[in-house]
JSON list of C-alpha atoms and ligand atoms in Angstrom, two decimals:
[
{"chain": "A", "resi": 1, "resn": "MET", "atom": "CA", "xyz": [17.99, 15.54, -39.75]},
{"chain": "A", "resi": 2, "resn": "GLY", "atom": "CA", "xyz": [16.27, 17.65, -36.97]},
{"chain": "A", "resi": 3, "resn": "ASP", "atom": "CA", "xyz": [14.25, 17.85, -39.40]},
{"chain": "A", "resi": 4, "resn": "VAL", "atom": "CA", "xyz": [12.42, 14.71, -40.53]},
{"chain": "A", "resi": 5, "resn": "ALA", "atom": "CA", "xyz": [9.67, 14.09, -37.48]},
{"chain": "A", "resi": 6, "resn": "ASP", "atom": "CA", "xyz": [8.45, 18.15, -38.62]},
{"chain": "A", "resi": 7, "resn": "GLN", "atom": "CA", "xyz": [7.26, 17.17, -42.02]},
{"chain": "A", "resi": 8, "resn": "SER", "atom": "CA", "xyz": [6.25, 14.04, -40.70]},
{"chain": "A", "resi": 9, "resn": "LEU", "atom": "CA", "xyz": [3.61, 11.47, -42.25]},
{"chain": "A", "resi": 10, "resn": "ALA", "atom": "CA", "xyz": [0.50, 12.92, -42.05]},
{"chain": "A", "resi": 11, "resn": "SER", "atom": "CA", "xyz": [-0.78, 10.09, -40.73]},
{"chain": "A", "resi": 12, "resn": "ALA", "atom": "CA", "xyz": [2.06, 6.96, -39.73]},
{"chain": "A", "resi": 13, "resn": "CYS", "atom": "CA", "xyz": [1.08, 3.36, -39.80]},
{"chain": "A", "resi": 14, "resn": "LEU", "atom": "CA", "xyz": [3.92, 1.39, -39.71]},
{"chain": "A", "resi": 15, "resn": "VAL", "atom": "CA", "xyz": [5.00, -2.19, -38.35]},
{"chain": "A", "resi": 16, "resn": "LEU", "atom": "CA", "xyz": [8.52, -2.18, -37.04]},
{"chain": "A", "resi": 17, "resn": "LEU", "atom": "CA", "xyz": [10.46, -5.90, -37.88]},
{"chain": "A", "resi": 18, "resn": "GLY", "atom": "CA", "xyz": [12.99, -7.64, -36.53]},
{"chain": "A", "resi": 19, "resn": "PRO", "atom": "CA", "xyz": [14.02, -10.51, -33.79]},
{"chain": "A", "resi": 20, "resn": "PRO", "atom": "CA", "xyz": [14.64, -10.21, -30.34]},
{"chain": "A", "resi": 21, "resn": "GLY", "atom": "CA", "xyz": [16.78, -7.60, -28.87]},
{"chain": "A", "resi": 22, "resn": "CYS", "atom": "CA", "xyz": [17.16, -6.08, -31.89]},
{"chain": "A", "resi": 23, "resn": "GLY", "atom": "CA", "xyz": [16.02, -2.98, -30.37]},
{"chain": "A", "resi": 24, "resn": "LYS", "atom": "CA", "xyz": [12.60, -2.91, -31.42]},
{"chain": "A", "resi": 25, "resn": "GLY", "atom": "CA", "xyz": [10.56, -1.91, -28.82]},
{"chain": "A", "resi": 26, "resn": "THR", "atom": "CA", "xyz": [13.08, 0.60, -27.32]},
{"chain": "A", "resi": 27, "resn": "GLN", "atom": "CA", "xyz": [13.22, 2.42, -30.59]},
{"chain": "A", "resi": 28, "resn": "ALA", "atom": "CA", "xyz": [8.87, 2.54, -30.37]},
{"chain": "A", "resi": 29, "resn": "ALA", "atom": "CA", "xyz": [9.01, 4.93, -28.07]},
{"chain": "A", "resi": 30, "resn": "ARG", "atom": "CA", "xyz": [11.43, 6.80, -29.84]},
{"chain": "A", "resi": 31, "resn": "LEU", "atom": "CA", "xyz": [8.83, 7.26, -32.68]},
{"chain": "A", "resi": 32, "resn": "SER", "atom": "CA", "xyz": [6.18, 6.89, -30.72]},
{"chain": "A", "resi": 33, "resn": "GLU", "atom": "CA", "xyz": [7.24, 10.27, -29.18]},
{"chain": "A", "resi": 34, "resn": "ARG", "atom": "CA", "xyz": [8.60, 12.08, -32.69]},
{"chain": "A", "resi": 35, "resn": "LEU", "atom": "CA", "xyz": [5.83, 11.17, -34.99]},
{"chain": "A", "resi": 36, "resn": "ASP", "atom": "CA", "xyz": [3.19, 11.83, -32.93]},
{"chain": "A", "resi": 37, "resn": "VAL", "atom": "CA", "xyz": [1.43, 8.37, -33.47]},
{"chain": "A", "resi": 38, "resn": "PRO", "atom": "CA", "xyz": [0.60, 5.37, -29.98]},
{"chain": "A", "resi": 39, "resn": "ALA", "atom": "CA", "xyz": [3.11, 2.24, -30.17]},
{"chain": "A", "resi": 40, "resn": "ILE", "atom": "CA", "xyz": [1.54, -0.31, -29.80]},
{"chain": "A", "resi": 41, "resn": "SER", "atom": "CA", "xyz": [4.27, -3.49, -28.76]},
{"chain": "A", "resi": 42, "resn": "THR", "atom": "CA", "xyz": [1.64, -6.92, -28.82]},
{"chain": "A", "resi": 43, "resn": "GLY", "atom": "CA", "xyz": [4.14, -8.50, -26.23]},
{"chain": "A", "resi": 44, "resn": "ASP", "atom": "CA", "xyz": [2.20, -5.57, -23.16]},
{"chain": "A", "resi": 45, "resn": "MET", "atom": "CA", "xyz": [0.16, -6.37, -23.99]},
{"chain": "A", "resi": 46, "resn": "LEU", "atom": "CA", "xyz": [0.22, -9.81, -23.61]},
{"chain": "A", "resi": 47, "resn": "ARG", "atom": "CA", "xyz": [2.35, -9.45, -20.90]},
{"chain": "A", "resi": 48, "resn": "ALA", "atom": "CA", "xyz": [-0.46, -7.28, -18.67]},
{"chain": "A", "resi": 49, "resn": "ALA", "atom": "CA", "xyz": [-3.40, -9.53, -19.46]},
{"chain": "A", "resi": 50, "resn": "VAL", "atom": "CA", "xyz": [-1.07, -12.40, -17.44]},
{"chain": "A", "resi": 51, "resn": "ALA", "atom": "CA", "xyz": [-0.40, -9.84, -14.92]},
{"chain": "A", "resi": 52, "resn": "GLU", "atom": "CA", "xyz": [-4.16, -8.97, -14.91]},
{"chain": "A", "resi": 53, "resn": "GLY", "atom": "CA", "xyz": [-5.25, -12.68, -14.25]},
{"chain": "A", "resi": 54, "resn": "SER", "atom": "CA", "xyz": [-7.38, -11.99, -17.11]},
{"chain": "A", "resi": 55, "resn": "GLU", "atom": "CA", "xyz": [-9.16, -14.75, -19.08]},
{"chain": "A", "resi": 56, "resn": "LEU", "atom": "CA", "xyz": [-6.46, -13.93, -22.39]},
{"chain": "A", "resi": 57, "resn": "GLY", "atom": "CA", "xyz": [-3.37, -13.64, -19.67]},
{"chain": "A", "resi": 58, "resn": "GLN", "atom": "CA", "xyz": [-4.52, -17.67, -18.37]},
{"chain": "A", "resi": 59, "resn": "ARG", "atom": "CA", "xyz": [-4.61, -18.52, -21.58]},
{"chain": "A", "resi": 60, "resn": "VAL", "atom": "CA", "xyz": [-1.51, -17.36, -23.59]},
{"chain": "A", "resi": 61, "resn": "SER", "atom": "CA", "xyz": [0.95, -17.15, -19.82]},
{"chain": "A", "resi": 62, "resn": "GLY", "atom": "CA", "xyz": [2.47, -20.47, -20.51]},
{"chain": "A", "resi": 63, "resn": "ILE", "atom": "CA", "xyz": [2.76, -20.17, -24.67]},
{"chain": "A", "resi": 64, "resn": "MET", "atom": "CA", "xyz": [4.80, -17.05, -23.33]},
{"chain": "A", "resi": 65, "resn": "ALA", "atom": "CA", "xyz": [6.57, -18.98, -20.16]},
{"chain": "A", "resi": 66, "resn": "VAL", "atom": "CA", "xyz": [8.22, -20.97, -23.44]},
{"chain": "A", "resi": 67, "resn": "GLY", "atom": "CA", "xyz": [8.58, -18.40, -26.15]},
{"chain": "A", "resi": 68, "resn": "ALA", "atom": "CA", "xyz": [6.16, -19.86, -28.76]},
{"chain": "A", "resi": 69, "resn": "LEU", "atom": "CA", "xyz": [3.45, -18.05, -30.33]},
{"chain": "A", "resi": 70, "resn": "VAL", "atom": "CA", "xyz": [0.43, -17.22, -29.08]},
{"chain": "A", "resi": 71, "resn": "ASP", "atom": "CA", "xyz": [-1.87, -18.27, -32.21]},
{"chain": "A", "resi": 72, "resn": "ASP", "atom": "CA", "xyz": [-2.48, -16.53, -35.28]},
{"chain": "A", "resi": 73, "resn": "ALA", "atom": "CA", "xyz": [-6.76, -16.64, -34.69]},
{"chain": "A", "resi": 74, "resn": "THR", "atom": "CA", "xyz": [-6.01, -14.48, -29.89]},
{"chain": "A", "resi": 75, "resn": "MET", "atom": "CA", "xyz": [-3.81, -12.49, -31.93]},
{"chain": "A", "resi": 76, "resn": "ALA", "atom": "CA", "xyz": [-6.03, -11.29, -34.63]},
{"chain": "A", "resi": 77, "resn": "ASP", "atom": "CA", "xyz": [-7.94, -10.56, -31.82]},
{"chain": "A", "resi": 78, "resn": "VAL", "atom": "CA", "xyz": [-5.83, -8.53, -29.91]},
{"chain": "A", "resi": 79, "resn": "VAL", "atom": "CA", "xyz": [-5.09, -6.15, -33.19]},
{"chain": "A", "resi": 80, "resn": "ARG", "atom": "CA", "xyz": [-8.55, -5.26, -34.51]},
{"chain": "A", "resi": 81, "resn": "ASP", "atom": "CA", "xyz": [-9.31, -4.92, -31.31]},
{"chain": "A", "resi": 82, "resn": "ARG", "atom": "CA", "xyz": [-6.62, -2.00, -30.34]},
{"chain": "A", "resi": 83, "resn": "LEU", "atom": "CA", "xyz": [-6.68, -0.93, -34.23]},
{"chain": "A", "resi": 84, "resn": "GLY", "atom": "CA", "xyz": [-9.93, 0.10, -33.28]},
{"chain": "A", "resi": 85, "resn": "ARG", "atom": "CA", "xyz": [-9.26, 3.01, -30.31]},
{"chain": "A", "resi": 86, "resn": "ASP", "atom": "CA", "xyz": [-9.47, 6.60, -31.24]},
{"chain": "A", "resi": 87, "resn": "ASP", "atom": "CA", "xyz": [-6.21, 6.79, -30.00]},
{"chain": "A", "resi": 88, "resn": "ALA", "atom": "CA", "xyz": [-5.03, 4.46, -33.07]},
{"chain": "A", "resi": 89, "resn": "GLN", "atom": "CA", "xyz": [-6.97, 6.08, -36.23]},
{"chain": "A", "resi": 90, "resn": "GLY", "atom": "CA", "xyz": [-4.48, 8.67, -37.09]},
{"chain": "A", "resi": 91, "resn": "GLY", "atom": "CA", "xyz": [-1.83, 5.81, -37.87]},
{"chain": "A", "resi": 92, "resn": "PHE", "atom": "CA", "xyz": [0.88, 3.55, -35.24]},
{"chain": "A", "resi": 93, "resn": "LEU", "atom": "CA", "xyz": [3.46, 1.90, -34.82]},
{"chain": "A", "resi": 94, "resn": "LEU", "atom": "CA", "xyz": [2.48, -1.60, -33.90]},
{"chain": "A", "resi": 95, "resn": "ASP", "atom": "CA", "xyz": [6.13, -3.64, -32.39]},
{"chain": "A", "resi": 96, "resn": "GLY", "atom": "CA", "xyz": [5.80, -8.19, -32.41]},
{"chain": "A", "resi": 97, "resn": "PHE", "atom": "CA", "xyz": [2.73, -7.51, -34.68]},
{"chain": "A", "resi": 98, "resn": "PRO", "atom": "CA", "xyz": [3.26, -9.69, -37.15]},
{"chain": "A", "resi": 99, "resn": "ARG", "atom": "CA", "xyz": [4.52, -12.26, -36.40]},
{"chain": "A", "resi": 100, "resn": "THR", "atom": "CA", "xyz": [3.65, -14.94, -38.57]},
{"chain": "A", "resi": 101, "resn": "VAL", "atom": "CA", "xyz": [2.34, -15.00, -42.86]},
{"chain": "A", "resi": 102, "resn": "PRO", "atom": "CA", "xyz": [-1.36, -15.82, -41.85]},
{"chain": "A", "resi": 103, "resn": "GLN", "atom": "CA", "xyz": [-0.95, -12.73, -39.10]},
{"chain": "A", "resi": 104, "resn": "ALA", "atom": "CA", "xyz": [0.39, -10.23, -41.71]},
{"chain": "A", "resi": 105, "resn": "GLY", "atom": "CA", "xyz": [-2.94, -11.27, -43.56]},
{"chain": "A", "resi": 106, "resn": "THR", "atom": "CA", "xyz": [-5.57, -10.29, -40.74]},
{"chain": "A", "resi": 107, "resn": "LEU", "atom": "CA", "xyz": [-3.19, -7.03, -40.60]},
{"chain": "A", "resi": 108, "resn": "SER", "atom": "CA", "xyz": [-3.88, -6.47, -44.33]},
{"chain": "A", "resi": 109, "resn": "THR", "atom": "CA", "xyz": [-7.81, -7.55, -44.11]},
{"chain": "A", "resi": 110, "resn": "VAL", "atom": "CA", "xyz": [-8.24, -5.16, -40.74]},
{"chain": "A", "resi": 111, "resn": "LEU", "atom": "CA", "xyz": [-6.47, -2.40, -41.91]},
{"chain": "A", "resi": 112, "resn": "GLU", "atom": "CA", "xyz": [-8.31, -2.58, -45.46]},
{"chain": "A", "resi": 113, "resn": "GLU", "atom": "CA", "xyz": [-11.69, -2.65, -43.19]},
{"chain": "A", "resi": 114, "resn": "ARG", "atom": "CA", "xyz": [-10.31, 0.93, -41.48]},
{"chain": "A", "resi": 115, "resn": "GLN", "atom": "CA", "xyz": [-9.75, 2.03, -44.85]},
{"chain": "A", "resi": 116, "resn": "GLN", "atom": "CA", "xyz": [-5.81, 2.93, -43.18]},
{"chain": "A", "resi": 117, "resn": "GLU", "atom": "CA", "xyz": [-2.89, 1.55, -45.98]},
{"chain": "A", "resi": 118, "resn": "LEU", "atom": "CA", "xyz": [0.62, 0.66, -44.37]},
{"chain": "A", "resi": 119, "resn": "ASP", "atom": "CA", "xyz": [2.98, 2.86, -45.03]},
{"chain": "A", "resi": 120, "resn": "ALA", "atom": "CA", "xyz": [6.72, 1.48, -44.57]},
{"chain": "A", "resi": 121, "resn": "VAL", "atom": "CA", "xyz": [7.70, -2.15, -43.10]},
{"chain": "A", "resi": 122, "resn": "LEU", "atom": "CA", "xyz": [11.14, -0.85, -40.62]},
{"chain": "A", "resi": 123, "resn": "LEU", "atom": "CA", "xyz": [13.37, -4.22, -40.66]},
{"chain": "A", "resi": 124, "resn": "PHE", "atom": "CA", "xyz": [16.01, -3.91, -38.24]},
{"chain": "A", "resi": 125, "resn": "GLU", "atom": "CA", "xyz": [19.35, -5.38, -38.49]},
{"chain": "A", "resi": 126, "resn": "VAL", "atom": "CA", "xyz": [21.15, -7.08, -36.08]},
{"chain": "A", "resi": 127, "resn": "PRO", "atom": "CA", "xyz": [24.40, -9.59, -35.76]},
{"chain": "A", "resi": 128, "resn": "GLU", "atom": "CA", "xyz": [22.26, -12.91, -34.04]},
{"chain": "A", "resi": 129, "resn": "ALA", "atom": "CA", "xyz": [25.74, -12.76, -31.41]},
{"chain": "A", "resi": 130, "resn": "VAL", "atom": "CA", "xyz": [24.18, -8.81, -30.78]},
{"chain": "A", "resi": 131, "resn": "LEU", "atom": "CA", "xyz": [21.18, -10.32, -30.10]},
{"chain": "A", "resi": 132, "resn": "LEU", "atom": "CA", "xyz": [21.55, -13.01, -27.70]},
{"chain": "A", "resi": 133, "resn": "GLU", "atom": "CA", "xyz": [24.01, -9.97, -26.16]},
{"chain": "A", "resi": 134, "resn": "ARG", "atom": "CA", "xyz": [20.82, -8.28, -25.48]},
{"chain": "A", "resi": 135, "resn": "THR", "atom": "CA", "xyz": [18.70, -10.29, -25.14]},
{"chain": "A", "resi": 136, "resn": "LEU", "atom": "CA", "xyz": [20.50, -11.83, -22.05]},
{"chain": "A", "resi": 137, "resn": "GLY", "atom": "CA", "xyz": [21.31, -8.58, -20.40]},
{"chain": "A", "resi": 138, "resn": "ARG", "atom": "CA", "xyz": [17.32, -8.19, -20.22]},
{"chain": "A", "resi": 139, "resn": "GLN", "atom": "CA", "xyz": [16.95, -11.15, -17.85]},
{"chain": "A", "resi": 140, "resn": "ARG", "atom": "CA", "xyz": [12.94, -10.54, -18.26]},
{"chain": "A", "resi": 141, "resn": "ALA", "atom": "CA", "xyz": [11.04, -13.98, -16.28]},
{"chain": "A", "resi": 142, "resn": "ASP", "atom": "CA", "xyz": [11.00, -15.07, -20.08]},
{"chain": "A", "resi": 143, "resn": "ASP", "atom": "CA", "xyz": [14.38, -14.48, -20.83]},
{"chain": "A", "resi": 144, "resn": "SER", "atom": "CA", "xyz": [15.82, -17.36, -20.35]},
{"chain": "A", "resi": 145, "resn": "GLU", "atom": "CA", "xyz": [19.09, -18.08, -22.39]},
{"chain": "A", "resi": 146, "resn": "GLU", "atom": "CA", "xyz": [16.97, -21.05, -23.60]},
{"chain": "A", "resi": 147, "resn": "VAL", "atom": "CA", "xyz": [13.64, -19.10, -23.87]},
{"chain": "A", "resi": 148, "resn": "ILE", "atom": "CA", "xyz": [15.87, -16.54, -26.40]},
{"chain": "A", "resi": 149, "resn": "ARG", "atom": "CA", "xyz": [17.38, -19.43, -28.12]},
{"chain": "A", "resi": 150, "resn": "HIS", "atom": "CA", "xyz": [13.81, -20.60, -28.99]},
{"chain": "A", "resi": 151, "resn": "ARG", "atom": "CA", "xyz": [12.88, -17.38, -29.84]},
{"chain": "A", "resi": 152, "resn": "LEU", "atom": "CA", "xyz": [15.08, -16.57, -31.84]},
{"chain": "A", "resi": 153, "resn": "ARG", "atom": "CA", "xyz": [14.41, -20.38, -33.77]},
{"chain": "A", "resi": 154, "resn": "VAL", "atom": "CA", "xyz": [10.48, -19.20, -33.43]},
{"chain": "A", "resi": 155, "resn": "TYR", "atom": "CA", "xyz": [11.77, -15.74, -35.18]},
{"chain": "A", "resi": 156, "resn": "GLU", "atom": "CA", "xyz": [13.53, -17.53, -38.02]},
{"chain": "A", "resi": 157, "resn": "ALA", "atom": "CA", "xyz": [11.63, -19.51, -38.72]},
{"chain": "A", "resi": 158, "resn": "GLU", "atom": "CA", "xyz": [8.03, -18.26, -38.33]},
{"chain": "A", "resi": 159, "resn": "THR", "atom": "CA", "xyz": [8.89, -14.26, -38.33]},
{"chain": "A", "resi": 160, "resn": "ARG", "atom": "CA", "xyz": [11.61, -14.11, -40.94]},
{"chain": "A", "resi": 161, "resn": "PRO", "atom": "CA", "xyz": [9.24, -14.70, -44.45]},
{"chain": "A", "resi": 162, "resn": "LEU", "atom": "CA", "xyz": [8.02, -12.06, -43.20]},
{"chain": "A", "resi": 163, "resn": "VAL", "atom": "CA", "xyz": [10.87, -10.17, -44.78]},
{"chain": "A", "resi": 164, "resn": "GLY", "atom": "CA", "xyz": [9.76, -11.28, -48.28]},
{"chain": "A", "resi": 165, "resn": "TYR", "atom": "CA", "xyz": [6.46, -10.64, -47.42]},
{"chain": "A", "resi": 166, "resn": "TYR", "atom": "CA", "xyz": [7.07, -7.26, -47.05]},
{"chain": "A", "resi": 167, "resn": "GLY", "atom": "CA", "xyz": [9.56, -6.75, -49.80]},
{"chain": "A", "resi": 168, "resn": "GLU", "atom": "CA", "xyz": [7.56, -7.80, -52.15]},
{"chain": "A", "resi": 169, "resn": "ARG", "atom": "CA", "xyz": [4.97, -5.43, -51.52]},
{"chain": "A", "resi": 170, "resn": "ASP", "atom": "CA", "xyz": [7.89, -2.70, -51.70]},
{"chain": "A", "resi": 171, "resn": "LEU", "atom": "CA", "xyz": [7.53, -2.05, -48.41]},
{"chain": "A", "resi": 172, "resn": "LEU", "atom": "CA", "xyz": [10.26, -2.60, -45.87]},
{"chain": "A", "resi": 173, "resn": "ARG", "atom": "CA", "xyz": [12.97, -0.56, -45.94]},
{"chain": "A", "resi": 174, "resn": "ARG", "atom": "CA", "xyz": [15.78, -2.16, -43.99]},
{"chain": "A", "resi": 175, "resn": "VAL", "atom": "CA", "xyz": [18.41, 0.32, -40.98]},
{"chain": "A", "resi": 176, "resn": "ASN", "atom": "CA", "xyz": [21.11, -0.60, -39.15]},
{"chain": "A", "resi": 177, "resn": "GLY", "atom": "CA", "xyz": [19.83, -1.62, -35.73]},
{"chain": "A", "resi": 178, "resn": "ASP", "atom": "CA", "xyz": [23.51, -2.39, -34.49]},
{"chain": "A", "resi": 179, "resn": "GLN", "atom": "CA", "xyz": [23.65, 1.96, -33.55]},
{"chain": "A", "resi": 180, "resn": "SER", "atom": "CA", "xyz": [24.13, 4.06, -30.73]},
{"chain": "A", "resi": 181, "resn": "MET", "atom": "CA", "xyz": [19.57, 4.67, -30.18]},
{"chain": "A", "resi": 182, "resn": "GLU", "atom": "CA", "xyz": [20.72, 8.22, -31.51]},
{"chain": "A", "resi": 183, "resn": "ALA", "atom": "CA", "xyz": [21.83, 6.35, -34.58]},
{"chain": "A", "resi": 184, "resn": "VAL", "atom": "CA", "xyz": [19.69, 3.39, -34.98]},
{"chain": "A", "resi": 185, "resn": "THR", "atom": "CA", "xyz": [17.16, 6.24, -34.22]},
{"chain": "A", "resi": 186, "resn": "ALA", "atom": "CA", "xyz": [18.34, 8.39, -37.04]},
{"chain": "A", "resi": 187, "resn": "SER", "atom": "CA", "xyz": [18.12, 5.67, -40.02]},
{"chain": "A", "resi": 188, "resn": "LEU", "atom": "CA", "xyz": [14.92, 5.02, -38.85]},
{"chain": "A", "resi": 189, "resn": "LEU", "atom": "CA", "xyz": [13.89, 8.70, -39.17]},
{"chain": "A", "resi": 190, "resn": "GLU", "atom": "CA", "xyz": [15.51, 8.61, -42.92]},
{"chain": "A", "resi": 191, "resn": "ALA", "atom": "CA", "xyz": [14.53, 5.07, -44.01]},
{"chain": "A", "resi": 192, "resn": "LEU", "atom": "CA", "xyz": [10.79, 6.74, -43.70]},
{"chain": "A", "resi": 193, "resn": "GLU", "atom": "CA", "xyz": [11.53, 9.64, -46.00]},
{"chain": "A", "resi": 194, "resn": "SER", "atom": "CA", "xyz": [12.66, 7.60, -48.93]},
{"chain": "B", "resi": 1, "resn": "AMP", "atom": "P1", "xyz": [7.95, -9.46, -26.66]},
{"chain": "B", "resi": 1, "resn": "AMP", "atom": "O1", "xyz": [7.75, -8.72, -26.31]},
{"chain": "B", "resi": 1, "resn": "AMP", "atom": "O2", "xyz": [7.30, -9.67, -27.96]},
{"chain": "B", "resi": 1, "resn": "AMP", "atom": "O3", "xyz": [9.22, -10.53, -27.44]},
{"chain": "B", "resi": 1, "resn": "AMP", "atom": "O4", "xyz": [6.00, -10.63, -27.07]},
{"chain": "B", "resi": 1, "resn": "AMP", "atom": "C1", "xyz": [6.62, -11.93, -25.82]},
{"chain": "B", "resi": 1, "resn": "AMP", "atom": "C2", "xyz": [6.11, -12.71, -25.92]},
{"chain": "B", "resi": 1, "resn": "AMP", "atom": "O5", "xyz": [4.40, -13.05, -26.42]},
{"chain": "B", "resi": 1, "resn": "AMP", "atom": "C3", "xyz": [6.65, -14.15, -27.47]},
{"chain": "B", "resi": 1, "resn": "AMP", "atom": "O6", "xyz": [7.59, -14.68, -26.66]},
{"chain": "B", "resi": 1, "resn": "AMP", "atom": "C4", "xyz": [4.70, -14.27, -27.62]},
{"chain": "B", "resi": 1, "resn": "AMP", "atom": "O7", "xyz": [5.05, -15.53, -27.18]},
{"chain": "B", "resi": 1, "resn": "AMP", "atom": "C5", "xyz": [3.92, -13.92, -27.25]},
{"chain": "B", "resi": 1, "resn": "AMP", "atom": "N1", "xyz": [3.83, -12.90, -28.36]},
{"chain": "B", "resi": 1, "resn": "AMP", "atom": "C6", "xyz": [3.74, -11.15, -28.88]},
{"chain": "B", "resi": 1, "resn": "AMP", "atom": "N2", "xyz": [3.42, -11.23, -30.09]},
{"chain": "B", "resi": 1, "resn": "AMP", "atom": "C7", "xyz": [2.75, -12.27, -30.45]},
{"chain": "B", "resi": 1, "resn": "AMP", "atom": "C8", "xyz": [2.21, -12.46, -31.67]},
{"chain": "B", "resi": 1, "resn": "AMP", "atom": "N3", "xyz": [2.06, -11.08, -32.89]},
{"chain": "B", "resi": 1, "resn": "AMP", "atom": "N4", "xyz": [2.04, -13.52, -32.02]},
{"chain": "B", "resi": 1, "resn": "AMP", "atom": "C9", "xyz": [2.26, -14.47, -30.96]},
{"chain": "B", "resi": 1, "resn": "AMP", "atom": "N5", "xyz": [2.53, -14.41, -29.93]},
{"chain": "B", "resi": 1, "resn": "AMP", "atom": "C10", "xyz": [2.90, -13.45, -29.71]}
]
């Protein structure tokens, strides 16, 4: 496995897809280091905006608190802006975006504008019982049990359709997320080779 990252894609434009608690955030940080591209978490960006009390933060804090999705137009602005920064020109790992089919359309438009192309969408597969156990153990402000269950339902309704969307475009790579942290990273790197 050791040399997989060394032959890393010259430009790695990747999306990490999976339900809350699937381990995307942890793996985004690990892959970011291995592939030398920034991990971009829209959840982290929005939480930072809330903490700052910016206009965006004030607009989204109530939505995030109940585990609902921020509207697609707002997310399009956030992501277009972020992908326009210098550090994303050689690739990126998107964690938490896209989350709806319209957002996937936005991503495709933004990448086209930037003359970049998505290399792969990595789908984390984790049984629901494990997701609940992990997210309940995580205890963030937006992680009460009711909110977690709501976030899982929102994932099924709004985000799961992206599995078909990217499957049809031959970009989807399925990875078993119910393994040790090291084994998941190895599986992700292996999936990128294929
Ligand atoms: P996350 O950390 O990715 O689970 O995101 C935390 C919260 O931020 C979500 O529950 C949503 O309220 C909001 N959020 C993050 N990314 C998006 C997105 N792509 N579309 C809509 N809402 C988002």
